[in-house]
mmCIF file of C-alpha atoms in Angstrom:
data_model
loop_
_atom_site.group_PDB
_atom_site.id
_atom_site.type_symbol
_atom_site.label_atom_id
_atom_site.label_comp_id
_atom_site.label_asym_id
_atom_site.label_seq_id
_atom_site.Cartn_x
_atom_site.Cartn_y
_atom_site.Cartn_z
ATOM 1 C CA MET A 557 -0.156 -0.211 -0.352
ATOM 2 C CA THR A 558 1.761 3.520 -0.779
ATOM 3 C CA SER A 559 1.762 5.978 1.225
ATOM 4 C CA ILE A 560 0.919 9.611 0.122
ATOM 5 C CA SER A 561 2.696 12.374 2.801
ATOM 6 C CA ASN A 562 1.139 15.586 2.622
ATOM 7 C CA ASN A 563 4.191 18.508 2.438
ATOM 8 C CA THR A 564 3.361 21.528 4.707
ATOM 9 C CA GLN A 565 5.280 24.292 3.706
ATOM 10 C CA THR A 566 6.106 26.413 7.149
ATOM 11 C CA ALA A 567 4.453 29.971 7.251
ATOM 12 C CA PRO A 568 7.967 32.525 7.025
ATOM 13 C CA LYS A 569 8.604 33.764 10.279
ATOM 14 C CA ALA A 570 6.735 37.190 10.398
ATOM 15 C CA GLN A 571 9.494 39.910 10.875
ATOM 16 C CA LYS A 572 9.728 41.844 13.268
ATOM 17 C CA ILE A 573 9.102 45.243 13.437
ATOM 18 C CA GLN A 574 11.554 47.629 16.531
ATOM 19 C CA MET A 575 9.594 50.780 17.155
ATOM 20 C CA SER A 576 12.582 52.169 16.159
ATOM 21 C CA ASP A 577 12.229 51.486 12.674
ATOM 22 C CA ILE A 578 8.935 53.439 12.715
ATOM 23 C CA GLU A 579 9.687 56.989 14.292
ATOM 24 C CA SER A 580 9.372 60.217 13.195
ATOM 25 C CA HIS A 581 12.655 62.033 11.453
ATOM 26 C CA PRO A 582 13.234 65.398 11.850
ATOM 27 C CA GLU A 583 12.997 65.899 8.255
ATOM 28 C CA ARG A 584 10.634 63.645 6.946
ATOM 29 C CA PRO A 585 6.980 62.443 8.157
ATOM 30 C CA ALA A 586 6.893 59.068 10.144
ATOM 31 C CA PRO A 587 6.921 56.469 8.110
ATOM 32 C CA THR A 588 3.077 54.095 7.475
ATOM 33 C CA LEU A 589 2.269 50.692 7.787
ATOM 34 C CA HIS A 590 0.552 49.163 5.228
ATOM 35 C CA TYR A 591 0.253 45.025 3.682
ATOM 36 C CA LYS A 592 0.979 44.073 0.415
ATOM 37 C CA SER A 593 -1.482 42.156 -1.172
ATOM 38 C CA GLY A 594 -1.480 38.122 -0.006
ATOM 39 C CA SER A 595 1.115 38.495 2.718
ATOM 40 C CA THR A 596 0.351 39.167 6.126
ATOM 41 C CA VAL A 597 3.655 40.903 6.887
ATOM 42 C CA PRO A 598 4.208 45.124 7.350
ATOM 43 C CA THR A 599 6.499 46.532 5.492
ATOM 44 C CA ILE A 600 7.390 50.726 6.026
ATOM 45 C CA ALA A 601 6.592 52.775 3.499
ATOM 46 C CA THR A 602 8.208 56.623 3.904
ATOM 47 C CA ALA A 603 7.595 59.742 2.029
ATOM 48 C CA ALA A 604 9.786 61.323 0.394
ATOM 49 C CA PRO A 605 11.607 64.139 3.206
ATOM 50 C CA GLN A 606 9.615 67.194 3.433
ATOM 51 C CA SER A 607 12.354 69.480 3.215
ATOM 52 C CA THR A 608 13.664 68.292 -0.279
ATOM 53 C CA VAL A 609 9.738 68.885 -1.257
ATOM 54 C CA ARG A 610 9.812 72.011 -0.351
ATOM 55 C CA GLN A 611 13.138 72.680 -1.622
ATOM 56 C CA LEU A 612 11.121 72.383 -5.032
ATOM 57 C CA ARG A 613 8.250 73.989 -4.131
ATOM 58 C CA GLU A 614 9.671 77.297 -2.944
ATOM 59 C CA PRO A 615 11.707 78.912 -6.385
ATOM 60 C CA CYS A 616 8.823 77.081 -8.397
ATOM 61 C CA ALA A 617 5.341 79.273 -5.954
ATOM 62 C CA GLU A 618 8.225 82.285 -6.781
ATOM 63 C CA PHE A 619 8.601 81.306 -10.127
ATOM 64 C CA LEU A 620 4.803 81.413 -10.777
ATOM 65 C CA GLY A 621 3.912 84.542 -8.735
ATOM 66 C CA THR A 622 6.690 86.497 -10.530
ATOM 67 C CA LEU A 623 5.154 85.616 -14.329
ATOM 68 C CA ILE A 624 1.832 86.620 -13.424
ATOM 69 C CA LEU A 625 3.162 89.515 -11.429
ATOM 70 C CA VAL A 626 4.740 90.936 -14.898
ATOM 71 C CA PHE A 627 2.705 89.044 -16.808
ATOM 72 C CA PHE A 628 -0.438 91.175 -16.347
ATOM 73 C CA GLY A 629 1.990 94.100 -16.062
ATOM 74 C CA THR A 630 3.417 94.055 -19.113
ATOM 75 C CA ALA A 631 -0.236 92.772 -21.005
ATOM 76 C CA ALA A 632 -1.310 95.717 -19.583
ATOM 77 C CA ASN A 633 1.062 97.529 -20.801
ATOM 78 C CA CYS A 634 0.095 96.849 -24.320
ATOM 79 C CA GLN A 635 -3.404 96.710 -23.938
ATOM 80 C CA THR A 636 -3.303 100.375 -23.255
ATOM 81 C CA THR A 637 -0.914 101.511 -25.754
ATOM 82 C CA LEU A 638 -1.115 99.037 -28.726
ATOM 83 C CA LEU A 639 -4.711 98.667 -29.357
ATOM 84 C CA SER A 640 -5.673 102.610 -28.978
ATOM 85 C CA ASN A 641 -6.523 104.875 -31.024
ATOM 86 C CA GLY A 642 -7.546 108.863 -31.424
ATOM 87 C CA THR A 643 -10.973 107.102 -31.412
ATOM 88 C CA GLN A 644 -11.064 103.577 -29.430
ATOM 89 C CA ALA A 645 -9.216 103.798 -26.931
ATOM 90 C CA LYS A 646 -8.896 100.285 -24.965
ATOM 91 C CA GLY A 647 -7.637 101.822 -21.425
ATOM 92 C CA ASP A 648 -5.689 104.698 -19.955
ATOM 93 C CA TRP A 649 -2.484 105.438 -17.273
ATOM 94 C CA LEU A 650 -4.693 103.754 -14.534
ATOM 95 C CA SER A 651 -5.510 100.604 -15.859
ATOM 96 C CA GLY A 652 -1.900 100.142 -16.800
ATOM 97 C CA ALA A 653 -1.088 100.731 -13.005
ATOM 98 C CA VAL A 654 -4.569 98.554 -12.252
ATOM 99 C CA GLY A 655 -2.399 95.697 -14.490
ATOM 100 C CA TRP A 656 0.281 95.531 -12.280
ATOM 101 C CA GLY A 657 -1.354 95.605 -8.751
ATOM 102 C CA VAL A 658 -3.912 92.618 -10.163
ATOM 103 C CA GLY A 659 -0.362 91.057 -10.418
ATOM 104 C CA ILE A 660 1.113 91.979 -7.679
ATOM 105 C CA ALA A 661 -2.292 90.677 -5.785
ATOM 106 C CA LEU A 662 -2.425 87.254 -7.393
ATOM 107 C CA GLY A 663 1.613 86.612 -7.185
ATOM 108 C CA VAL A 664 1.529 87.182 -4.019
ATOM 109 C CA TRP A 665 -1.633 85.213 -3.310
ATOM 110 C CA VAL A 666 -0.513 82.261 -5.667
ATOM 111 C CA SER A 667 3.169 82.094 -4.239
ATOM 112 C CA GLY A 668 2.647 83.304 -0.406
ATOM 113 C CA ASN A 669 1.823 79.840 1.634
ATOM 114 C CA VAL A 670 4.411 78.219 -0.491
ATOM 115 C CA SER A 671 7.314 80.433 -0.647
ATOM 116 C CA GLY A 672 6.125 84.180 1.202
ATOM 117 C CA GLY A 673 5.323 85.242 -2.036
ATOM 118 C CA HIS A 674 8.600 87.934 -2.319
ATOM 119 C CA ILE A 675 8.307 87.213 -6.097
ATOM 120 C CA ASN A 676 11.406 90.430 -5.496
ATOM 121 C CA PRO A 677 14.801 89.732 -5.414
ATOM 122 C CA ALA A 678 14.789 93.412 -3.637
ATOM 123 C CA VAL A 679 12.206 91.697 -1.182
ATOM 124 C CA THR A 680 14.025 88.893 -1.067
ATOM 125 C CA LEU A 681 17.433 90.551 0.196
ATOM 126 C CA THR A 682 15.463 92.778 2.852
ATOM 127 C CA GLN A 683 14.158 89.688 4.306
ATOM 128 C CA ALA A 684 17.557 88.140 4.300
ATOM 129 C CA VAL A 685 18.634 90.599 5.590
ATOM 130 C CA TYR A 686 16.087 91.851 8.442
ATOM 131 C CA ARG A 687 13.708 88.983 9.141
ATOM 132 C CA ARG A 688 16.585 85.990 9.302
ATOM 133 C CA PHE A 689 15.628 84.802 5.908
ATOM 134 C CA PRO A 690 17.883 82.055 5.242
ATOM 135 C CA TRP A 691 21.047 83.363 2.879
ATOM 136 C CA LYS A 692 22.100 80.156 0.809
ATOM 137 C CA LYS A 693 17.662 80.436 -0.374
ATOM 138 C CA VAL A 694 18.480 83.567 -1.557
ATOM 139 C CA PRO A 695 20.253 82.720 -5.058
ATOM 140 C CA ILE A 696 17.874 80.127 -5.845
ATOM 141 C CA TYR A 697 15.148 82.643 -5.318
ATOM 142 C CA TRP A 698 16.199 85.042 -7.498
ATOM 143 C CA ALA A 699 17.206 83.212 -10.496
ATOM 144 C CA ALA A 700 13.546 81.527 -9.909
ATOM 145 C CA GLN A 701 12.129 85.428 -9.803
ATOM 146 C CA LEU A 702 14.045 86.330 -13.050
ATOM 147 C CA PHE A 703 13.359 82.974 -15.011
ATOM 148 C CA GLY A 704 9.272 83.693 -14.237
ATOM 149 C CA ALA A 705 9.731 87.502 -15.408
ATOM 150 C CA PHE A 706 11.656 86.069 -18.391
ATOM 151 C CA ILE A 707 8.587 83.841 -19.334
ATOM 152 C CA GLY A 708 5.692 86.449 -17.949
ATOM 153 C CA SER A 709 6.840 88.562 -20.651
ATOM 154 C CA LEU A 710 8.185 86.242 -23.356
ATOM 155 C CA LEU A 711 4.334 85.158 -23.185
ATOM 156 C CA THR A 712 3.117 89.438 -23.126
ATOM 157 C CA TYR A 713 5.592 89.250 -26.518
ATOM 158 C CA ALA A 714 3.775 86.606 -28.270
ATOM 159 C CA LEU A 715 0.190 87.045 -27.266
ATOM 160 C CA TYR A 716 1.297 90.611 -28.639
ATOM 161 C CA ARG A 717 3.541 90.137 -31.591
ATOM 162 C CA ASN A 718 0.690 90.997 -33.784
ATOM 163 C CA ALA A 719 -0.338 94.055 -32.247
ATOM 164 C CA LEU A 720 3.386 95.043 -32.275
ATOM 165 C CA ASP A 721 3.169 94.321 -36.029
ATOM 166 C CA GLN A 722 0.605 96.879 -36.748
ATOM 167 C CA PHE A 723 1.861 99.831 -34.280
ATOM 168 C CA GLU A 724 5.084 99.491 -35.752
ATOM 169 C CA GLY A 725 5.230 97.279 -38.994
ATOM 170 C CA VAL A 726 5.967 93.949 -39.326
ATOM 171 C CA GLY A 727 9.399 92.996 -38.474
ATOM 172 C CA VAL A 728 10.102 96.863 -37.189
ATOM 173 C CA ARG A 729 10.642 96.708 -32.980
ATOM 174 C CA THR A 730 12.426 99.972 -31.486
ATOM 175 C CA VAL A 731 13.810 100.908 -28.604
ATOM 176 C CA SER A 732 12.231 104.344 -28.482
ATOM 177 C CA ARG A 733 8.687 103.360 -29.252
ATOM 178 C CA THR A 734 7.954 100.188 -27.880
ATOM 179 C CA ALA A 735 10.556 98.344 -25.758
ATOM 180 C CA GLY A 736 9.042 100.074 -22.553
ATOM 181 C CA LEU A 737 5.599 98.295 -22.640
ATOM 182 C CA PHE A 738 8.279 95.330 -21.332
ATOM 183 C CA GLY A 739 11.123 96.898 -19.373
ATOM 184 C CA THR A 740 11.377 100.292 -18.244
ATOM 185 C CA PHE A 741 12.880 103.200 -19.412
ATOM 186 C CA PRO A 742 12.608 106.913 -17.459
ATOM 187 C CA LEU A 743 11.895 110.024 -20.306
ATOM 188 C CA ASP A 744 14.067 111.563 -21.818
ATOM 189 C CA TYR A 745 13.475 115.390 -20.124
ATOM 190 C CA VAL A 746 14.355 113.235 -16.823
ATOM 191 C CA PRO A 747 18.016 113.527 -15.690
ATOM 192 C CA ASP A 748 19.635 110.419 -14.132
ATOM 193 C CA VAL A 749 19.624 111.447 -10.670
ATOM 194 C CA VAL A 750 15.983 112.184 -10.829
ATOM 195 C CA ALA A 751 15.524 108.830 -12.061
ATOM 196 C CA PHE A 752 17.753 107.432 -9.809
ATOM 197 C CA PHE A 753 15.327 108.998 -6.888
ATOM 198 C CA THR A 754 12.360 108.095 -8.452
ATOM 199 C CA GLU A 755 13.374 104.354 -8.386
ATOM 200 C CA PHE A 756 14.755 104.279 -4.849
ATOM 201 C CA LEU A 757 11.590 106.557 -3.811
ATOM 202 C CA ALA A 758 9.206 104.186 -5.188
ATOM 203 C CA THR A 759 10.983 100.870 -4.073
ATOM 204 C CA VAL A 760 11.007 102.264 -0.550
ATOM 205 C CA PHE A 761 7.199 103.137 -0.291
ATOM 206 C CA LEU A 762 6.884 99.370 -1.580
ATOM 207 C CA VAL A 763 8.879 97.777 0.877
ATOM 208 C CA LEU A 764 7.559 99.769 3.708
ATOM 209 C CA THR A 765 4.205 98.556 2.513
ATOM 210 C CA VAL A 766 5.605 94.857 2.404
ATOM 211 C CA PHE A 767 6.744 95.081 5.386
ATOM 212 C CA ALA A 768 4.091 96.176 7.133
ATOM 213 C CA ALA A 769 1.744 93.863 6.215
ATOM 214 C CA THR A 770 3.533 90.943 7.231
ATOM 215 C CA ASP A 771 4.152 92.020 11.190
ATOM 216 C CA ARG A 772 2.259 90.607 13.502
ATOM 217 C CA ASN A 773 2.182 93.490 15.835
ATOM 218 C CA ASN A 774 0.856 95.764 13.105
ATOM 219 C CA GLY A 775 -0.196 94.375 9.903
ATOM 220 C CA PRO A 776 -3.677 93.328 8.916
ATOM 221 C CA SER A 777 -5.953 89.941 11.410
ATOM 222 C CA SER A 778 -5.573 87.754 8.224
ATOM 223 C CA PRO A 779 -2.575 86.964 5.924
ATOM 224 C CA GLY A 780 -5.035 87.036 3.386
ATOM 225 C CA LEU A 781 -5.155 90.550 3.302
ATOM 226 C CA VAL A 782 -1.033 90.686 2.130
ATOM 227 C CA PRO A 783 -2.312 91.132 -1.030
ATOM 228 C CA VAL A 784 -4.470 93.271 -1.002
ATOM 229 C CA ALA A 785 -1.973 95.970 0.699
ATOM 230 C CA VAL A 786 0.233 95.266 -1.779
ATOM 231 C CA PHE A 787 -2.209 96.588 -4.597
ATOM 232 C CA PHE A 788 -2.453 99.149 -3.214
ATOM 233 C CA ALA A 789 0.689 100.166 -2.431
ATOM 234 C CA MET A 790 1.489 99.243 -6.624
ATOM 235 C CA VAL A 791 -1.032 101.121 -7.840
ATOM 236 C CA GLY A 792 -0.501 103.482 -6.222
ATOM 237 C CA ILE A 793 3.052 103.817 -6.708
ATOM 238 C CA THR A 794 2.453 103.848 -10.244
ATOM 239 C CA ALA A 795 -0.448 106.190 -10.410
ATOM 240 C CA VAL A 796 2.006 109.253 -8.589
ATOM 241 C CA MET A 797 5.162 108.557 -9.728
ATOM 242 C CA GLY A 798 5.760 105.662 -12.414
ATOM 243 C CA ALA A 799 5.315 107.619 -15.531
ATOM 244 C CA GLN A 800 9.186 109.156 -15.337
ATOM 245 C CA THR A 801 10.650 106.318 -15.307
ATOM 246 C CA SER A 802 7.672 102.941 -16.117
ATOM 247 C CA PHE A 803 8.186 101.908 -11.863
ATOM 248 C CA SER A 804 10.339 99.029 -11.608
ATOM 249 C CA MET A 805 10.553 98.557 -7.964
ATOM 250 C CA ASN A 806 11.696 95.610 -8.881
ATOM 251 C CA PRO A 807 15.093 94.481 -10.285
ATOM 252 C CA ALA A 808 13.782 90.953 -11.316
ATOM 253 C CA ARG A 809 10.592 92.869 -13.277
ATOM 254 C CA ASP A 810 13.111 94.644 -15.268
ATOM 255 C CA LEU A 811 15.669 92.559 -16.255
ATOM 256 C CA GLY A 812 13.863 90.024 -17.333
ATOM 257 C CA PRO A 813 12.122 91.476 -19.437
ATOM 258 C CA ARG A 814 15.051 93.533 -21.137
ATOM 259 C CA MET A 815 16.522 90.128 -21.554
ATOM 260 C CA MET A 816 13.362 88.938 -23.159
ATOM 261 C CA SER A 817 13.562 92.305 -25.173
ATOM 262 C CA ALA A 818 17.179 92.009 -26.314
ATOM 263 C CA MET A 819 16.159 89.312 -28.138
ATOM 264 C CA PHE A 820 13.873 91.434 -30.681
ATOM 265 C CA TYR A 821 15.193 94.764 -30.135
ATOM 266 C CA GLY A 822 18.845 94.161 -29.880
ATOM 267 C CA ARG A 823 21.844 95.348 -27.143
ATOM 268 C CA GLY A 824 20.447 99.144 -27.540
ATOM 269 C CA VAL A 825 17.796 97.807 -24.501
ATOM 270 C CA PHE A 826 20.624 97.189 -22.163
ATOM 271 C CA THR A 827 22.599 100.526 -23.507
ATOM 272 C CA TYR A 828 20.029 102.645 -23.761
ATOM 273 C CA ARG A 829 20.819 106.096 -20.747
ATOM 274 C CA HIS A 830 24.078 105.225 -19.915
ATOM 275 C CA ASN A 831 23.674 101.207 -18.947
ATOM 276 C CA TYR A 832 20.229 102.450 -16.724
ATOM 277 C CA TRP A 833 18.976 98.612 -16.590
ATOM 278 C CA ILE A 834 22.268 98.140 -13.769
ATOM 279 C CA TRP A 835 22.257 102.484 -12.086
ATOM 280 C CA GLY A 836 18.168 102.288 -12.300
ATOM 281 C CA PRO A 837 16.396 99.139 -11.620
ATOM 282 C CA ILE A 838 18.924 97.096 -9.862
ATOM 283 C CA ILE A 839 21.185 99.828 -7.807
ATOM 284 C CA ALA A 840 18.714 101.829 -6.863
ATOM 285 C CA ASP A 841 15.662 99.247 -6.341
ATOM 286 C CA PHE A 842 18.383 97.544 -3.852
ATOM 287 C CA THR A 843 19.072 100.205 -2.166
ATOM 288 C CA GLY A 844 16.113 101.548 -2.154
ATOM 289 C CA ALA A 845 14.346 98.117 -0.746
ATOM 290 C CA LEU A 846 17.292 98.180 1.897
ATOM 291 C CA ALA A 847 16.481 102.156 3.385
ATOM 292 C CA GLY A 848 12.521 101.039 3.465
ATOM 293 C CA ALA A 849 13.039 98.464 5.598
ATOM 294 C CA THR A 850 15.751 100.092 7.824
ATOM 295 C CA LEU A 851 13.242 102.961 7.956
ATOM 296 C CA TYR A 852 10.424 100.674 9.268
ATOM 297 C CA ASP A 853 12.245 98.911 11.858
ATOM 298 C CA VAL A 854 14.341 101.516 13.374
ATOM 299 C CA LEU A 855 10.849 103.072 13.913
ATOM 300 C CA ILE A 856 7.604 100.392 14.239
ATOM 301 C CA TYR A 857 9.398 97.083 14.416
ATOM 302 C CA VAL A 858 9.018 95.639 17.734
ATOM 303 C CA GLY A 859 10.130 91.991 16.956
ATOM 304 C CA SER A 860 12.831 89.712 17.639
ATOM 305 C CA GLU A 861 13.943 89.288 14.406
ATOM 306 C CA SER A 862 15.547 92.512 13.147
ATOM 307 C CA PRO A 863 19.349 93.111 13.723
ATOM 308 C CA VAL A 864 18.038 97.339 13.954
ATOM 309 C CA ALA A 865 14.720 97.305 15.746
ATOM 310 C CA TYR A 866 14.805 99.800 18.828
ATOM 311 C CA ARG A 867 12.578 98.820 21.764
ATOM 312 C CA TRP A 868 11.017 102.287 23.050
ATOM 313 C CA VAL A 869 10.379 101.616 26.705
ATOM 314 C CA PHE A 870 8.584 104.377 28.981
#
């Protein structure tokens, strides 16, 4: 009689999970236990470190926010200038001011909760100097802002290329007529010192508004109102002192579109007015931002982050 033996396979021994294996790491979220299909042995699954994800999201947010700012602003410039004629105006100076105001408000709204909504290299610099923003992030933010401004102005150029041909002639691009729709160019009668001081003072007012709006002891009760504050600041500054220099107040807002327009207008956009792009939208804006931040922190700010804030004692 033949005996048939039953071969019984021994179940694999379950792996013991140590508590040390599932402890939270300071730079990554706690891992979760899950079961693979057909298995009773849990495995550990971890997500990508938050710091790495945030490092990618922050410059992306700055890129997108600056793109929105520059696109809305330069598109408003193009529409009010290129599509208007003697009988059918498509806007005026106030229309351009509102366009830039909406652009900065939307840009801050889109990027604010991710990167802080700087969308301006001058603001990033002041945050590093006065609000302990990490210096290692400064060049990354600057690059993202510059690239966003470049792409935003390029989108505007593509959208209004036919209008430019209609306005100047097919393939004709002159710095004196339409380059100012993208970059900033002071009016001919404005002396260099006045052009510099105009940009300097405009940036002072903008940064004063930014610092006040983001000050927990002085700003609006809701962070959602910060874009509203910078909207009014942009519209107001543009309306009262923007015409003489085309109101940069933001090195990326000028340099990005200037680099884009150089592809179509030539090197004249850089050599204009003794290299105005260096001492106007860059030097004047950076120094104005630092002056505005210093003024706010010395006279008003009472937080602990600033190296110059004076604690008033009565």
